[in-house]
JSON list of C-alpha atoms in Angstrom, two decimals:
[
{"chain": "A", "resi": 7, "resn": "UNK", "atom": "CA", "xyz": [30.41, 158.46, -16.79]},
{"chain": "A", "resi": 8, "resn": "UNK", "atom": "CA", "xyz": [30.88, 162.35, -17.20]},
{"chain": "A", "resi": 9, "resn": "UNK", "atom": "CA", "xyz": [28.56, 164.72, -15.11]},
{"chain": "A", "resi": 10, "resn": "UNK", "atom": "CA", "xyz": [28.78, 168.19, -16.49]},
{"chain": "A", "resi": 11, "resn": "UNK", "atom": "CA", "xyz": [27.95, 171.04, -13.34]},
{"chain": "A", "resi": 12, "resn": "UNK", "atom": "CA", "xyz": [28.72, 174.67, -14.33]},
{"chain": "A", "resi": 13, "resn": "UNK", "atom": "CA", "xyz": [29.42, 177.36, -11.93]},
{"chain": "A", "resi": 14, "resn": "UNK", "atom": "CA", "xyz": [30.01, 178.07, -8.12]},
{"chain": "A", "resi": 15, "resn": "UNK", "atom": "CA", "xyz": [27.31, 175.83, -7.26]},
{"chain": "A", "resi": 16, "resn": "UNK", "atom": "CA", "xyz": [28.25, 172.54, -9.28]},
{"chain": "A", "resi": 17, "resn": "UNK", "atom": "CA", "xyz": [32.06, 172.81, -7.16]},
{"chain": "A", "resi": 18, "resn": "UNK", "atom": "CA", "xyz": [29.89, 172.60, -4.48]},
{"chain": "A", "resi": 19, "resn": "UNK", "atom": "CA", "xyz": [28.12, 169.80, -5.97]},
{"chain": "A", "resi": 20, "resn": "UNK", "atom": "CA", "xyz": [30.75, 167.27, -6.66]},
{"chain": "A", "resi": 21, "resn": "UNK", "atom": "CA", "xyz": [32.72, 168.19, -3.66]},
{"chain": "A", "resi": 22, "resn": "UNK", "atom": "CA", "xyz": [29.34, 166.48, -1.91]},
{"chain": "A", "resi": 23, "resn": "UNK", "atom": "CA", "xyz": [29.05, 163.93, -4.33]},
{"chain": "A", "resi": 24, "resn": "UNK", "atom": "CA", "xyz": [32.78, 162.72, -3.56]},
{"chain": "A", "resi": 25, "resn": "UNK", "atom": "CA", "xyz": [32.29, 162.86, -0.34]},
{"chain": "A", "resi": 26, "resn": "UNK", "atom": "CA", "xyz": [29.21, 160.35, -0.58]},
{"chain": "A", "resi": 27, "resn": "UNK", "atom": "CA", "xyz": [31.21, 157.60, -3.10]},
{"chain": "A", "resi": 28, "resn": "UNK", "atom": "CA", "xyz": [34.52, 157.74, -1.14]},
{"chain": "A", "resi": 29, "resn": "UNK", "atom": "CA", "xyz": [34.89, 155.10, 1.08]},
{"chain": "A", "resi": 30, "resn": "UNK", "atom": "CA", "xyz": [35.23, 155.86, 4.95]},
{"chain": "A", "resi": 31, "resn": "UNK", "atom": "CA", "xyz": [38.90, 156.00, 6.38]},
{"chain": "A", "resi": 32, "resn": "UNK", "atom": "CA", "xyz": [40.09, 152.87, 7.88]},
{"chain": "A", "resi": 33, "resn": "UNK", "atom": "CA", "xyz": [39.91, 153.14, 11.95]},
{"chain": "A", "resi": 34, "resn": "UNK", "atom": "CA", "xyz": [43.49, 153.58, 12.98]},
{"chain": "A", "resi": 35, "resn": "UNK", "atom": "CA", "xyz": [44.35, 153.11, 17.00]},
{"chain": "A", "resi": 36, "resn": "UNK", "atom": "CA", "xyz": [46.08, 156.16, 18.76]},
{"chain": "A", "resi": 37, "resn": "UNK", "atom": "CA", "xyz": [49.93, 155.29, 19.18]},
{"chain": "A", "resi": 38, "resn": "UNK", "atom": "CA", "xyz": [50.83, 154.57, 22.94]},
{"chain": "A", "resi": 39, "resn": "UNK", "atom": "CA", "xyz": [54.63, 155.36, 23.84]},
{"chain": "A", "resi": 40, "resn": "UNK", "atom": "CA", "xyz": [56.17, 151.84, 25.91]},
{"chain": "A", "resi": 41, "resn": "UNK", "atom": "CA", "xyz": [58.92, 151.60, 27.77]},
{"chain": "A", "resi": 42, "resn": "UNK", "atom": "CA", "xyz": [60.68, 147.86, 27.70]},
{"chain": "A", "resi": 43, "resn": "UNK", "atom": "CA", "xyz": [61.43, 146.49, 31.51]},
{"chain": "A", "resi": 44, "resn": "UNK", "atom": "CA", "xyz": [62.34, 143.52, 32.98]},
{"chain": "A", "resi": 45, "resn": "UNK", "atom": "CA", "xyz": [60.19, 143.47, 36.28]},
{"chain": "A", "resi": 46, "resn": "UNK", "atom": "CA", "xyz": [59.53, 139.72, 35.97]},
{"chain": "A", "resi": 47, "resn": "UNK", "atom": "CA", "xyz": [63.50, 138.63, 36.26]},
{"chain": "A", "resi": 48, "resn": "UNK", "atom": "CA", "xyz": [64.82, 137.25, 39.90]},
{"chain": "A", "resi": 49, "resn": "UNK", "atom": "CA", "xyz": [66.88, 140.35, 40.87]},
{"chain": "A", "resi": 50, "resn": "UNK", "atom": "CA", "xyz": [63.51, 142.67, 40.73]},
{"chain": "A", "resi": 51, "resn": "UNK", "atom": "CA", "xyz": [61.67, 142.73, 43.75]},
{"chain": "A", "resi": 52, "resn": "UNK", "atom": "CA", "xyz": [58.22, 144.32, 44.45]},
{"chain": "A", "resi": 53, "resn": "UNK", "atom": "CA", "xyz": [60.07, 147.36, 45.51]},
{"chain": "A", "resi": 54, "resn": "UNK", "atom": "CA", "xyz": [61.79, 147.46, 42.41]},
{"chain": "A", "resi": 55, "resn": "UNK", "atom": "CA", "xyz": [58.42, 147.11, 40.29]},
{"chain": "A", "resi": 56, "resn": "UNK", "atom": "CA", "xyz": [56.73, 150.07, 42.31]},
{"chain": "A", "resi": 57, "resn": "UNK", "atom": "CA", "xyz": [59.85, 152.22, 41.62]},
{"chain": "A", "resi": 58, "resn": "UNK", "atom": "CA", "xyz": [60.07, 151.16, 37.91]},
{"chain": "A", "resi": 59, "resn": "UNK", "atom": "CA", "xyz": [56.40, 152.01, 37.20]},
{"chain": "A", "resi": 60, "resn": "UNK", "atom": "CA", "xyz": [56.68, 155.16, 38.63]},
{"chain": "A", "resi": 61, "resn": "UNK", "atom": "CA", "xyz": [59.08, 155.72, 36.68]},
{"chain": "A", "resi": 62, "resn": "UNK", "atom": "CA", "xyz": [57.38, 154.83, 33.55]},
{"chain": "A", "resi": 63, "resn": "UNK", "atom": "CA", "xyz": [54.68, 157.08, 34.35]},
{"chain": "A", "resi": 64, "resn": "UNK", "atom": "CA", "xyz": [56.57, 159.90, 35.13]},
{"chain": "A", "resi": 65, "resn": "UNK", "atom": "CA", "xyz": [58.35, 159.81, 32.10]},
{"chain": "A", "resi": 66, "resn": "UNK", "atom": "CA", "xyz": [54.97, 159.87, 29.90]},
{"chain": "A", "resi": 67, "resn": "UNK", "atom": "CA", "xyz": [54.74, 156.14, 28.74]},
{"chain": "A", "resi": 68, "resn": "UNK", "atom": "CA", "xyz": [51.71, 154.60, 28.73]},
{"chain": "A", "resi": 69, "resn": "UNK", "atom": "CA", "xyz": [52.45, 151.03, 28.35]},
{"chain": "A", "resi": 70, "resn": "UNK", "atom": "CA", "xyz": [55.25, 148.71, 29.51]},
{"chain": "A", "resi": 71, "resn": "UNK", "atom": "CA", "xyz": [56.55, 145.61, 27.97]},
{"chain": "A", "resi": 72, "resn": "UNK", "atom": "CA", "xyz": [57.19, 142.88, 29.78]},
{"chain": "A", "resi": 73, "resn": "UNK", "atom": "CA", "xyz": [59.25, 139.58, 29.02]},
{"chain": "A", "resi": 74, "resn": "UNK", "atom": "CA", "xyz": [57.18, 137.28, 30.81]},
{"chain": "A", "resi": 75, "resn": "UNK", "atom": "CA", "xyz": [58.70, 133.41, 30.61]},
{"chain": "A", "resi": 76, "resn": "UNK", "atom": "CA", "xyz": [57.26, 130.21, 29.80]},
{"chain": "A", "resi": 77, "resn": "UNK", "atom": "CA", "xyz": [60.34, 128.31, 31.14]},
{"chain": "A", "resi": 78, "resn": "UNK", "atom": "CA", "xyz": [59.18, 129.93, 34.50]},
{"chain": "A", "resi": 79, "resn": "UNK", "atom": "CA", "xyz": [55.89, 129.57, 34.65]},
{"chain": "A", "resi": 80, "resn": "UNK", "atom": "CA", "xyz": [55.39, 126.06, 33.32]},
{"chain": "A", "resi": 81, "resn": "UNK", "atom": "CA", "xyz": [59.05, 124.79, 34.87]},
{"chain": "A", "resi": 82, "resn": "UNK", "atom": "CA", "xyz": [58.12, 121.26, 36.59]},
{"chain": "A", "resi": 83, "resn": "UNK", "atom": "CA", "xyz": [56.41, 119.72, 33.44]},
{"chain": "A", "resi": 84, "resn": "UNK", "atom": "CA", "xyz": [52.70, 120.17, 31.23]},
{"chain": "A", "resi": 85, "resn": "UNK", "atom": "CA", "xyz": [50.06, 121.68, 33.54]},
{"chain": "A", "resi": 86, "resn": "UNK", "atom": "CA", "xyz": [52.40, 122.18, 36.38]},
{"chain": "A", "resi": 87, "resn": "UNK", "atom": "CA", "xyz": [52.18, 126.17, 36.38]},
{"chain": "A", "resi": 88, "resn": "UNK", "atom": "CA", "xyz": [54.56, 127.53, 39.43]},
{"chain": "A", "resi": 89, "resn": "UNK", "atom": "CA", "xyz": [52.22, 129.65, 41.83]},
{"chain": "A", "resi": 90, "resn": "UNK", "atom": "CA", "xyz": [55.09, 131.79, 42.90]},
{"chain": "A", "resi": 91, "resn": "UNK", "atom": "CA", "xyz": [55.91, 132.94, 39.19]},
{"chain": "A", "resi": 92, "resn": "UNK", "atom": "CA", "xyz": [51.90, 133.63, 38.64]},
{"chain": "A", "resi": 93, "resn": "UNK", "atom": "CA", "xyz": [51.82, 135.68, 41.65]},
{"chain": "A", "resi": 94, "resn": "UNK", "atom": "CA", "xyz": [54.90, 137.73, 40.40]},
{"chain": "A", "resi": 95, "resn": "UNK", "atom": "CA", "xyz": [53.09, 138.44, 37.25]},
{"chain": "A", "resi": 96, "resn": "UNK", "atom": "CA", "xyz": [49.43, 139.38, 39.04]},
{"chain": "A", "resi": 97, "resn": "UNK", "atom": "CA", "xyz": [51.76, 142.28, 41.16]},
{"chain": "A", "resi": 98, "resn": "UNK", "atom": "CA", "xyz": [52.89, 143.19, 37.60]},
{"chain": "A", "resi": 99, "resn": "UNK", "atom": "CA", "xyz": [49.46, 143.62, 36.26]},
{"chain": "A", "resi": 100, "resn": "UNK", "atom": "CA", "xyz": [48.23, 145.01, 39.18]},
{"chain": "A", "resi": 101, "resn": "UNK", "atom": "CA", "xyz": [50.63, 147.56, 39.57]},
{"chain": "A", "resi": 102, "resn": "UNK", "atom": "CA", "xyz": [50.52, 148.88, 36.11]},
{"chain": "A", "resi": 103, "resn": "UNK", "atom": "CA", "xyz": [47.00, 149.01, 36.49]},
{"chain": "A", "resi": 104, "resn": "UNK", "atom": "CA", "xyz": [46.85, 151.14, 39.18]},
{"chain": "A", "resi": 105, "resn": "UNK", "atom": "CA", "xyz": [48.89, 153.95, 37.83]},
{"chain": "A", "resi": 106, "resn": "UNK", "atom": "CA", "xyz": [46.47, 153.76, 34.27]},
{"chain": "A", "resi": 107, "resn": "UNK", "atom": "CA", "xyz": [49.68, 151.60, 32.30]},
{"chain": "A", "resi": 108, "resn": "UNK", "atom": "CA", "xyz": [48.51, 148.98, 30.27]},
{"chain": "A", "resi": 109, "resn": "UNK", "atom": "CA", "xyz": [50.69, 146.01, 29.97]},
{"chain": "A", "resi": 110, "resn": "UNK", "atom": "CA", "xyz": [52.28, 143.77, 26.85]},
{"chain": "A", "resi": 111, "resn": "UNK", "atom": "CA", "xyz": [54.09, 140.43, 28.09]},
{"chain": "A", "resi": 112, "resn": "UNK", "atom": "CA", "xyz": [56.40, 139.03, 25.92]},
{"chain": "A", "resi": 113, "resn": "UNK", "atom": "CA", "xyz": [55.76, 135.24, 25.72]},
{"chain": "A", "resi": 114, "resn": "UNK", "atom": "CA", "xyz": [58.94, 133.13, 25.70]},
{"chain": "A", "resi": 115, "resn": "UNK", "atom": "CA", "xyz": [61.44, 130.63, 26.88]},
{"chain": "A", "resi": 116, "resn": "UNK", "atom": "CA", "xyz": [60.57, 127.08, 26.29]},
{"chain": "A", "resi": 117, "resn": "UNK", "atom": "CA", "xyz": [61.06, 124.94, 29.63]},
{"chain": "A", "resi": 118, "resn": "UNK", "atom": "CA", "xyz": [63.56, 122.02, 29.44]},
{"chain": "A", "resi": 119, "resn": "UNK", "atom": "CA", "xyz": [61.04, 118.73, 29.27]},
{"chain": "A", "resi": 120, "resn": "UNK", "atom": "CA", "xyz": [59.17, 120.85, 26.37]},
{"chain": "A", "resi": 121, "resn": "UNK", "atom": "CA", "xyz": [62.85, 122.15, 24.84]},
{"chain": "A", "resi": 122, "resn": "UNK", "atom": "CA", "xyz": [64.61, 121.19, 21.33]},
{"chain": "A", "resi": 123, "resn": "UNK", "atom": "CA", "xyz": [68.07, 121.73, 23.03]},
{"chain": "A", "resi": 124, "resn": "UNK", "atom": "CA", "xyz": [69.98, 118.95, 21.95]},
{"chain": "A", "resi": 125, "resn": "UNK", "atom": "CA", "xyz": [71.17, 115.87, 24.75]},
{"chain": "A", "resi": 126, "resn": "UNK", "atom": "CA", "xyz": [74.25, 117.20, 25.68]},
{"chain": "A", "resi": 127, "resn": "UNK", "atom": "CA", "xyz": [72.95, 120.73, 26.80]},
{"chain": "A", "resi": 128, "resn": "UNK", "atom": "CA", "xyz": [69.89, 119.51, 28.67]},
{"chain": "A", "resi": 129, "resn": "UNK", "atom": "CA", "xyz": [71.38, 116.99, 30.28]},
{"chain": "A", "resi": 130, "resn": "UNK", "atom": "CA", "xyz": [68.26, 115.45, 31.33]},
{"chain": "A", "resi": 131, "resn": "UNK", "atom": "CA", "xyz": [67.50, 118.52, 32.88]},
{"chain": "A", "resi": 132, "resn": "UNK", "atom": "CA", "xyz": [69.70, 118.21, 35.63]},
{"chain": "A", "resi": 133, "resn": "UNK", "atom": "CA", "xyz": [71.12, 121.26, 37.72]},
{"chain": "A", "resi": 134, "resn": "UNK", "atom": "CA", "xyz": [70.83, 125.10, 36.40]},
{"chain": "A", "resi": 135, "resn": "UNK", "atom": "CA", "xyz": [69.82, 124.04, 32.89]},
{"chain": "A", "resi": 136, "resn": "UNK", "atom": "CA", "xyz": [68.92, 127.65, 32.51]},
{"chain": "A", "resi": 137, "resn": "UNK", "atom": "CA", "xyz": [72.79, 128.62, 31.94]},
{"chain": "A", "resi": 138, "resn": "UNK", "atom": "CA", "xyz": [72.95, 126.42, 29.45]},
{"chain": "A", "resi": 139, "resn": "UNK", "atom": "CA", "xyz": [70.45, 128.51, 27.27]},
{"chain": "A", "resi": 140, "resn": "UNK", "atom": "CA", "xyz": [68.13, 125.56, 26.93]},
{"chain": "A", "resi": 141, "resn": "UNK", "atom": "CA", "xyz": [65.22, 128.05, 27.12]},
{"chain": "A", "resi": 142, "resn": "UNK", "atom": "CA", "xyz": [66.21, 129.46, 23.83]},
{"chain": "A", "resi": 143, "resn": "UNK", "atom": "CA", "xyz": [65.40, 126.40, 22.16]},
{"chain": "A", "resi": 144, "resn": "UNK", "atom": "CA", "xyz": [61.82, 126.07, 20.22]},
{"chain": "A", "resi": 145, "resn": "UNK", "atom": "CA", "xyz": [59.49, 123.28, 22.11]},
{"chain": "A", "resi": 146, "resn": "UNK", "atom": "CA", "xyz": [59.19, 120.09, 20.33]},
{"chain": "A", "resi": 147, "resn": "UNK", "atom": "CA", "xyz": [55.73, 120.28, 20.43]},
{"chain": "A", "resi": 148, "resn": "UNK", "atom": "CA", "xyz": [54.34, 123.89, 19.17]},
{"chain": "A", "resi": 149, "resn": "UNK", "atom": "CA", "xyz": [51.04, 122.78, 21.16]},
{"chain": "A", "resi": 150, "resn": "UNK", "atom": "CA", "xyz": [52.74, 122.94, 24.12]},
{"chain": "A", "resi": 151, "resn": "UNK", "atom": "CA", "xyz": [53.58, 126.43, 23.88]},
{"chain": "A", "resi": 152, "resn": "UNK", "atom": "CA", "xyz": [50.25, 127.47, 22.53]},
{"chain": "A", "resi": 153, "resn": "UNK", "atom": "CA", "xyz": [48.09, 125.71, 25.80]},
{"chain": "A", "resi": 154, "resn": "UNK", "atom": "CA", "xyz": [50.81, 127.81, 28.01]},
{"chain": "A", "resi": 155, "resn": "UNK", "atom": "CA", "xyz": [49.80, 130.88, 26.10]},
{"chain": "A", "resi": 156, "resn": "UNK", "atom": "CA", "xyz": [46.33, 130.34, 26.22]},
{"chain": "A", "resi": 157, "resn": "UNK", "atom": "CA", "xyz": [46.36, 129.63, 30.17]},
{"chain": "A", "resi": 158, "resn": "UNK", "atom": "CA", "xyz": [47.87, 132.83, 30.74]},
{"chain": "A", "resi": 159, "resn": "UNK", "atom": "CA", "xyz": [45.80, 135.17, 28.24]},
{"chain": "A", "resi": 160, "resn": "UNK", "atom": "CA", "xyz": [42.27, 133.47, 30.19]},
{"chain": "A", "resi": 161, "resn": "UNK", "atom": "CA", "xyz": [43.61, 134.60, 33.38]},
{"chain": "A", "resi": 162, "resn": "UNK", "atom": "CA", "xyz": [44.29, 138.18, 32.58]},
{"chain": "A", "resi": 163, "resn": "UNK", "atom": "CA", "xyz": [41.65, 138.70, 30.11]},
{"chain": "A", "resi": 164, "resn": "UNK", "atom": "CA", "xyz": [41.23, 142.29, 28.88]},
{"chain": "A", "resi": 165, "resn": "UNK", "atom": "CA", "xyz": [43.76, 143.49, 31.71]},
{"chain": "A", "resi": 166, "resn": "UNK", "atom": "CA", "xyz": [46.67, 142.84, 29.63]},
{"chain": "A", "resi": 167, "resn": "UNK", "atom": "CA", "xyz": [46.47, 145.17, 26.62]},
{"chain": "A", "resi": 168, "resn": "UNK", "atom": "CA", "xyz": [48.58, 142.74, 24.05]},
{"chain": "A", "resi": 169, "resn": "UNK", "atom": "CA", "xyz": [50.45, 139.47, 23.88]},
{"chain": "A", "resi": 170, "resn": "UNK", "atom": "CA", "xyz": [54.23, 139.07, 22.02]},
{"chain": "A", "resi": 171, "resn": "UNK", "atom": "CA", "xyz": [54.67, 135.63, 20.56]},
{"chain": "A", "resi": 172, "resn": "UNK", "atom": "CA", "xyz": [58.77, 135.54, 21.63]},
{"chain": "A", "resi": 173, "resn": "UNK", "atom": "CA", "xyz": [61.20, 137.46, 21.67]},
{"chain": "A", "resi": 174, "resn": "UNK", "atom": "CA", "xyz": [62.99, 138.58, 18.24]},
{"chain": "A", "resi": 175, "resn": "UNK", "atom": "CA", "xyz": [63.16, 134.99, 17.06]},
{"chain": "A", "resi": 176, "resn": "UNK", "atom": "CA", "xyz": [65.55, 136.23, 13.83]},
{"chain": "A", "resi": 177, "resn": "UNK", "atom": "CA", "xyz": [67.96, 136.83, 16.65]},
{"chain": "A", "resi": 178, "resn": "UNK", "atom": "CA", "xyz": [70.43, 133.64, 17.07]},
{"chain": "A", "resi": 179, "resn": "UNK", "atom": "CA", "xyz": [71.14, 134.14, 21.22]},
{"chain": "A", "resi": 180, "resn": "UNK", "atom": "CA", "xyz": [67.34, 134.48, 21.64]},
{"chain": "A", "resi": 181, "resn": "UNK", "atom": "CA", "xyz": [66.07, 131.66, 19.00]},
{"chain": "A", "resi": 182, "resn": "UNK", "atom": "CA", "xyz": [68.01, 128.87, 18.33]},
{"chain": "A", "resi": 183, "resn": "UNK", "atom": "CA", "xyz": [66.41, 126.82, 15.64]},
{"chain": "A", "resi": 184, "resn": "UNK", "atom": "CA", "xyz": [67.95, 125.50, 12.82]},
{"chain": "A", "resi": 185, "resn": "UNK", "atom": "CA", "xyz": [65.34, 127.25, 10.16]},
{"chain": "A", "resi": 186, "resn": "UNK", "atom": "CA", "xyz": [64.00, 129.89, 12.40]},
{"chain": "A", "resi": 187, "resn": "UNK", "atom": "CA", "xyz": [61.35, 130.70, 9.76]},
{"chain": "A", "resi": 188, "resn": "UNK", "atom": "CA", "xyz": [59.67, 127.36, 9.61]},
{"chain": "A", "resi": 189, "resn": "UNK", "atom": "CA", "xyz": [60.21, 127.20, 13.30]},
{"chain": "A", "resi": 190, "resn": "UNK", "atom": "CA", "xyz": [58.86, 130.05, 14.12]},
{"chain": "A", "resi": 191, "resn": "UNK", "atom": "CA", "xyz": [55.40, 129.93, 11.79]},
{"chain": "A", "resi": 192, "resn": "UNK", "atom": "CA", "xyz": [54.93, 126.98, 13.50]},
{"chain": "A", "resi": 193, "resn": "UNK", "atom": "CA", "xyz": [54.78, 128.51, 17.05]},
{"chain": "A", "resi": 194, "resn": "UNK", "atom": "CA", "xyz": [52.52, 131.04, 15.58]},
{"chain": "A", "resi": 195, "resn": "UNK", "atom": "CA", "xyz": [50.31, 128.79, 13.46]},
{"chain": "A", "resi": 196, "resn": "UNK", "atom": "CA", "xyz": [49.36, 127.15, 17.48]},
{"chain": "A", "resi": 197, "resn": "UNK", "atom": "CA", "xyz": [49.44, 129.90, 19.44]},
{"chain": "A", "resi": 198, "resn": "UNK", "atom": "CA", "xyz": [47.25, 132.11, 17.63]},
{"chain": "A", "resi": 199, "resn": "UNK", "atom": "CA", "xyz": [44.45, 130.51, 17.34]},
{"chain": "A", "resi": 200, "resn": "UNK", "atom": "CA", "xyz": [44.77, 128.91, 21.06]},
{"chain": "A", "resi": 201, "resn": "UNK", "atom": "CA", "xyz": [45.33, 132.47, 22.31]},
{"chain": "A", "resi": 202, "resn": "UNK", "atom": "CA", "xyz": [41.58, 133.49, 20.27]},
{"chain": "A", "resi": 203, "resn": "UNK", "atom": "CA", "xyz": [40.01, 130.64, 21.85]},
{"chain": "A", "resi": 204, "resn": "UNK", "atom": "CA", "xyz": [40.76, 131.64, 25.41]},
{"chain": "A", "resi": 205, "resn": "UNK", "atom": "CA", "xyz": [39.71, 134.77, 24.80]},
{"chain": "A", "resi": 206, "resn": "UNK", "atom": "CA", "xyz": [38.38, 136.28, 21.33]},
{"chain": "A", "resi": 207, "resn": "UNK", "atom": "CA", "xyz": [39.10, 139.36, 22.77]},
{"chain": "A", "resi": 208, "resn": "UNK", "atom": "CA", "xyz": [42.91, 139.27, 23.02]},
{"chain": "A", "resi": 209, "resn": "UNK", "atom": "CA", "xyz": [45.50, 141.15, 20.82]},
{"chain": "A", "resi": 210, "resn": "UNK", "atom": "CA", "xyz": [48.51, 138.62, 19.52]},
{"chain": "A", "resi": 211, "resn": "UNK", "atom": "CA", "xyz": [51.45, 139.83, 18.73]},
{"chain": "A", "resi": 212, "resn": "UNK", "atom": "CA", "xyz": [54.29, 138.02, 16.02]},
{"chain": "A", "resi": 213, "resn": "UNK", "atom": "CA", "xyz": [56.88, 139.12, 13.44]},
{"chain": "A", "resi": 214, "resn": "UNK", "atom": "CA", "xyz": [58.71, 141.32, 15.91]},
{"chain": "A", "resi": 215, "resn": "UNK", "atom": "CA", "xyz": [61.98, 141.05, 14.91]},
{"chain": "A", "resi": 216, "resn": "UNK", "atom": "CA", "xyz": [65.75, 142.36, 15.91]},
{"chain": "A", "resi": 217, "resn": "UNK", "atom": "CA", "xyz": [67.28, 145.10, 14.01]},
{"chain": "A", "resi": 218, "resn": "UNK", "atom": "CA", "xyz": [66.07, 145.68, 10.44]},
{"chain": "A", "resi": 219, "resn": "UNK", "atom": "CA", "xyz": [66.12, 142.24, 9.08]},
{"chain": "A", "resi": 220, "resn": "UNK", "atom": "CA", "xyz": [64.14, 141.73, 5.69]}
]
């Protein structure tokens, strides 16, 4: 419909009417620069994490993402989660807390008993199955995955600003699935909603992929 306004005053007019019928902007959330380290891996001890966080702050970053591993935590079997790799990960969150750096743990690595790694490479899970990339397997069981997840995003709560469903899972040395699309969903599909139910508040994080693959 056509609204006829003459003069200085009917600008003025419309430019209020427009402003009533447009539709607010959609809330967008400030960017946060992150700086990727590995403060969970063996060779990184506590005086390592201090030194590493400093440095993150000092260079500006506020957040720090961390691969955080499922093969570690849940090692010895379903429900069996290893104190000392908890532990490891509270100092993480604690630390980053301190010095105002919110944290995003990568979730990955599928422990052996849960692993798709064919026979010959798990070897019934004898010895330093590890170095024979077993962890880079998808678990049989999605579920299993997603109860791991959901563990660890109820204990933190709101003190760990996002969650990464694995690591680049296009990438062939870091997913090894036959159809890593399929695979992948699946992992997803679980862990989402298990991640929602421990706590609706939680941010879940998939898709992110290696280099700029379409």
């Amino acid at each position: 419909r056509r609204i006829r306004i003459a003069g200085v005053g009917g600008a003025v007019a419309v430019a209020l009417a427009l402003l009533l019928v447009a539709p607010p902007a959609p809330a967008r959330a400030a960017q946060t620069a992150a700086i990727h380290t590995h403060l969970l891996w063996a060779s990184v001890d506590q005086r390592d994490v201090e030194f590493q966080l400093d440095k993150v702050k000092q260079a500006g970053a506020g957040m720090v993402r961390v691969d955080a591993g499922w093969a570690s935590l849940e090692q010895e079997g379903k429900g069996r989660y290893n104190q000392w790799y908890l532990s490891r990960m509270d100092d993480v969150v604690d630390e980053a807390q301190a010095r105002g750096i919110k944290v995003l743990f990568t979730f990955w690595e599928t422990p052996c008993w849960a692993s798709t790694a064919p026979a010959d490479l798990k070897q019934g899970c004898e010895g330093a199955w590890w170095n024979r990339t077993v962890q880079r397997y998808p678990p049989a069981r999605a579920s299993d995955y997603a109860d791991a997840l959901a563990f660890v995003v109820r204990r933190y709560g709101n003190r760990v600003a996002a969650w990464e469903v694995w690591n680049e899972p296009n990438h062939d040395h870091y997913f090894k699935a036959r159809d890593k699309v399929s695979s992948y969903a699946r992992l997803v599909k679980a862990a989402y909603p298990a991640a929602k139910q421990a706590d609706p508040r939680s941010t879940i994080l998939a898709g992110s992929l290696a280099d700029a693959d379409f």
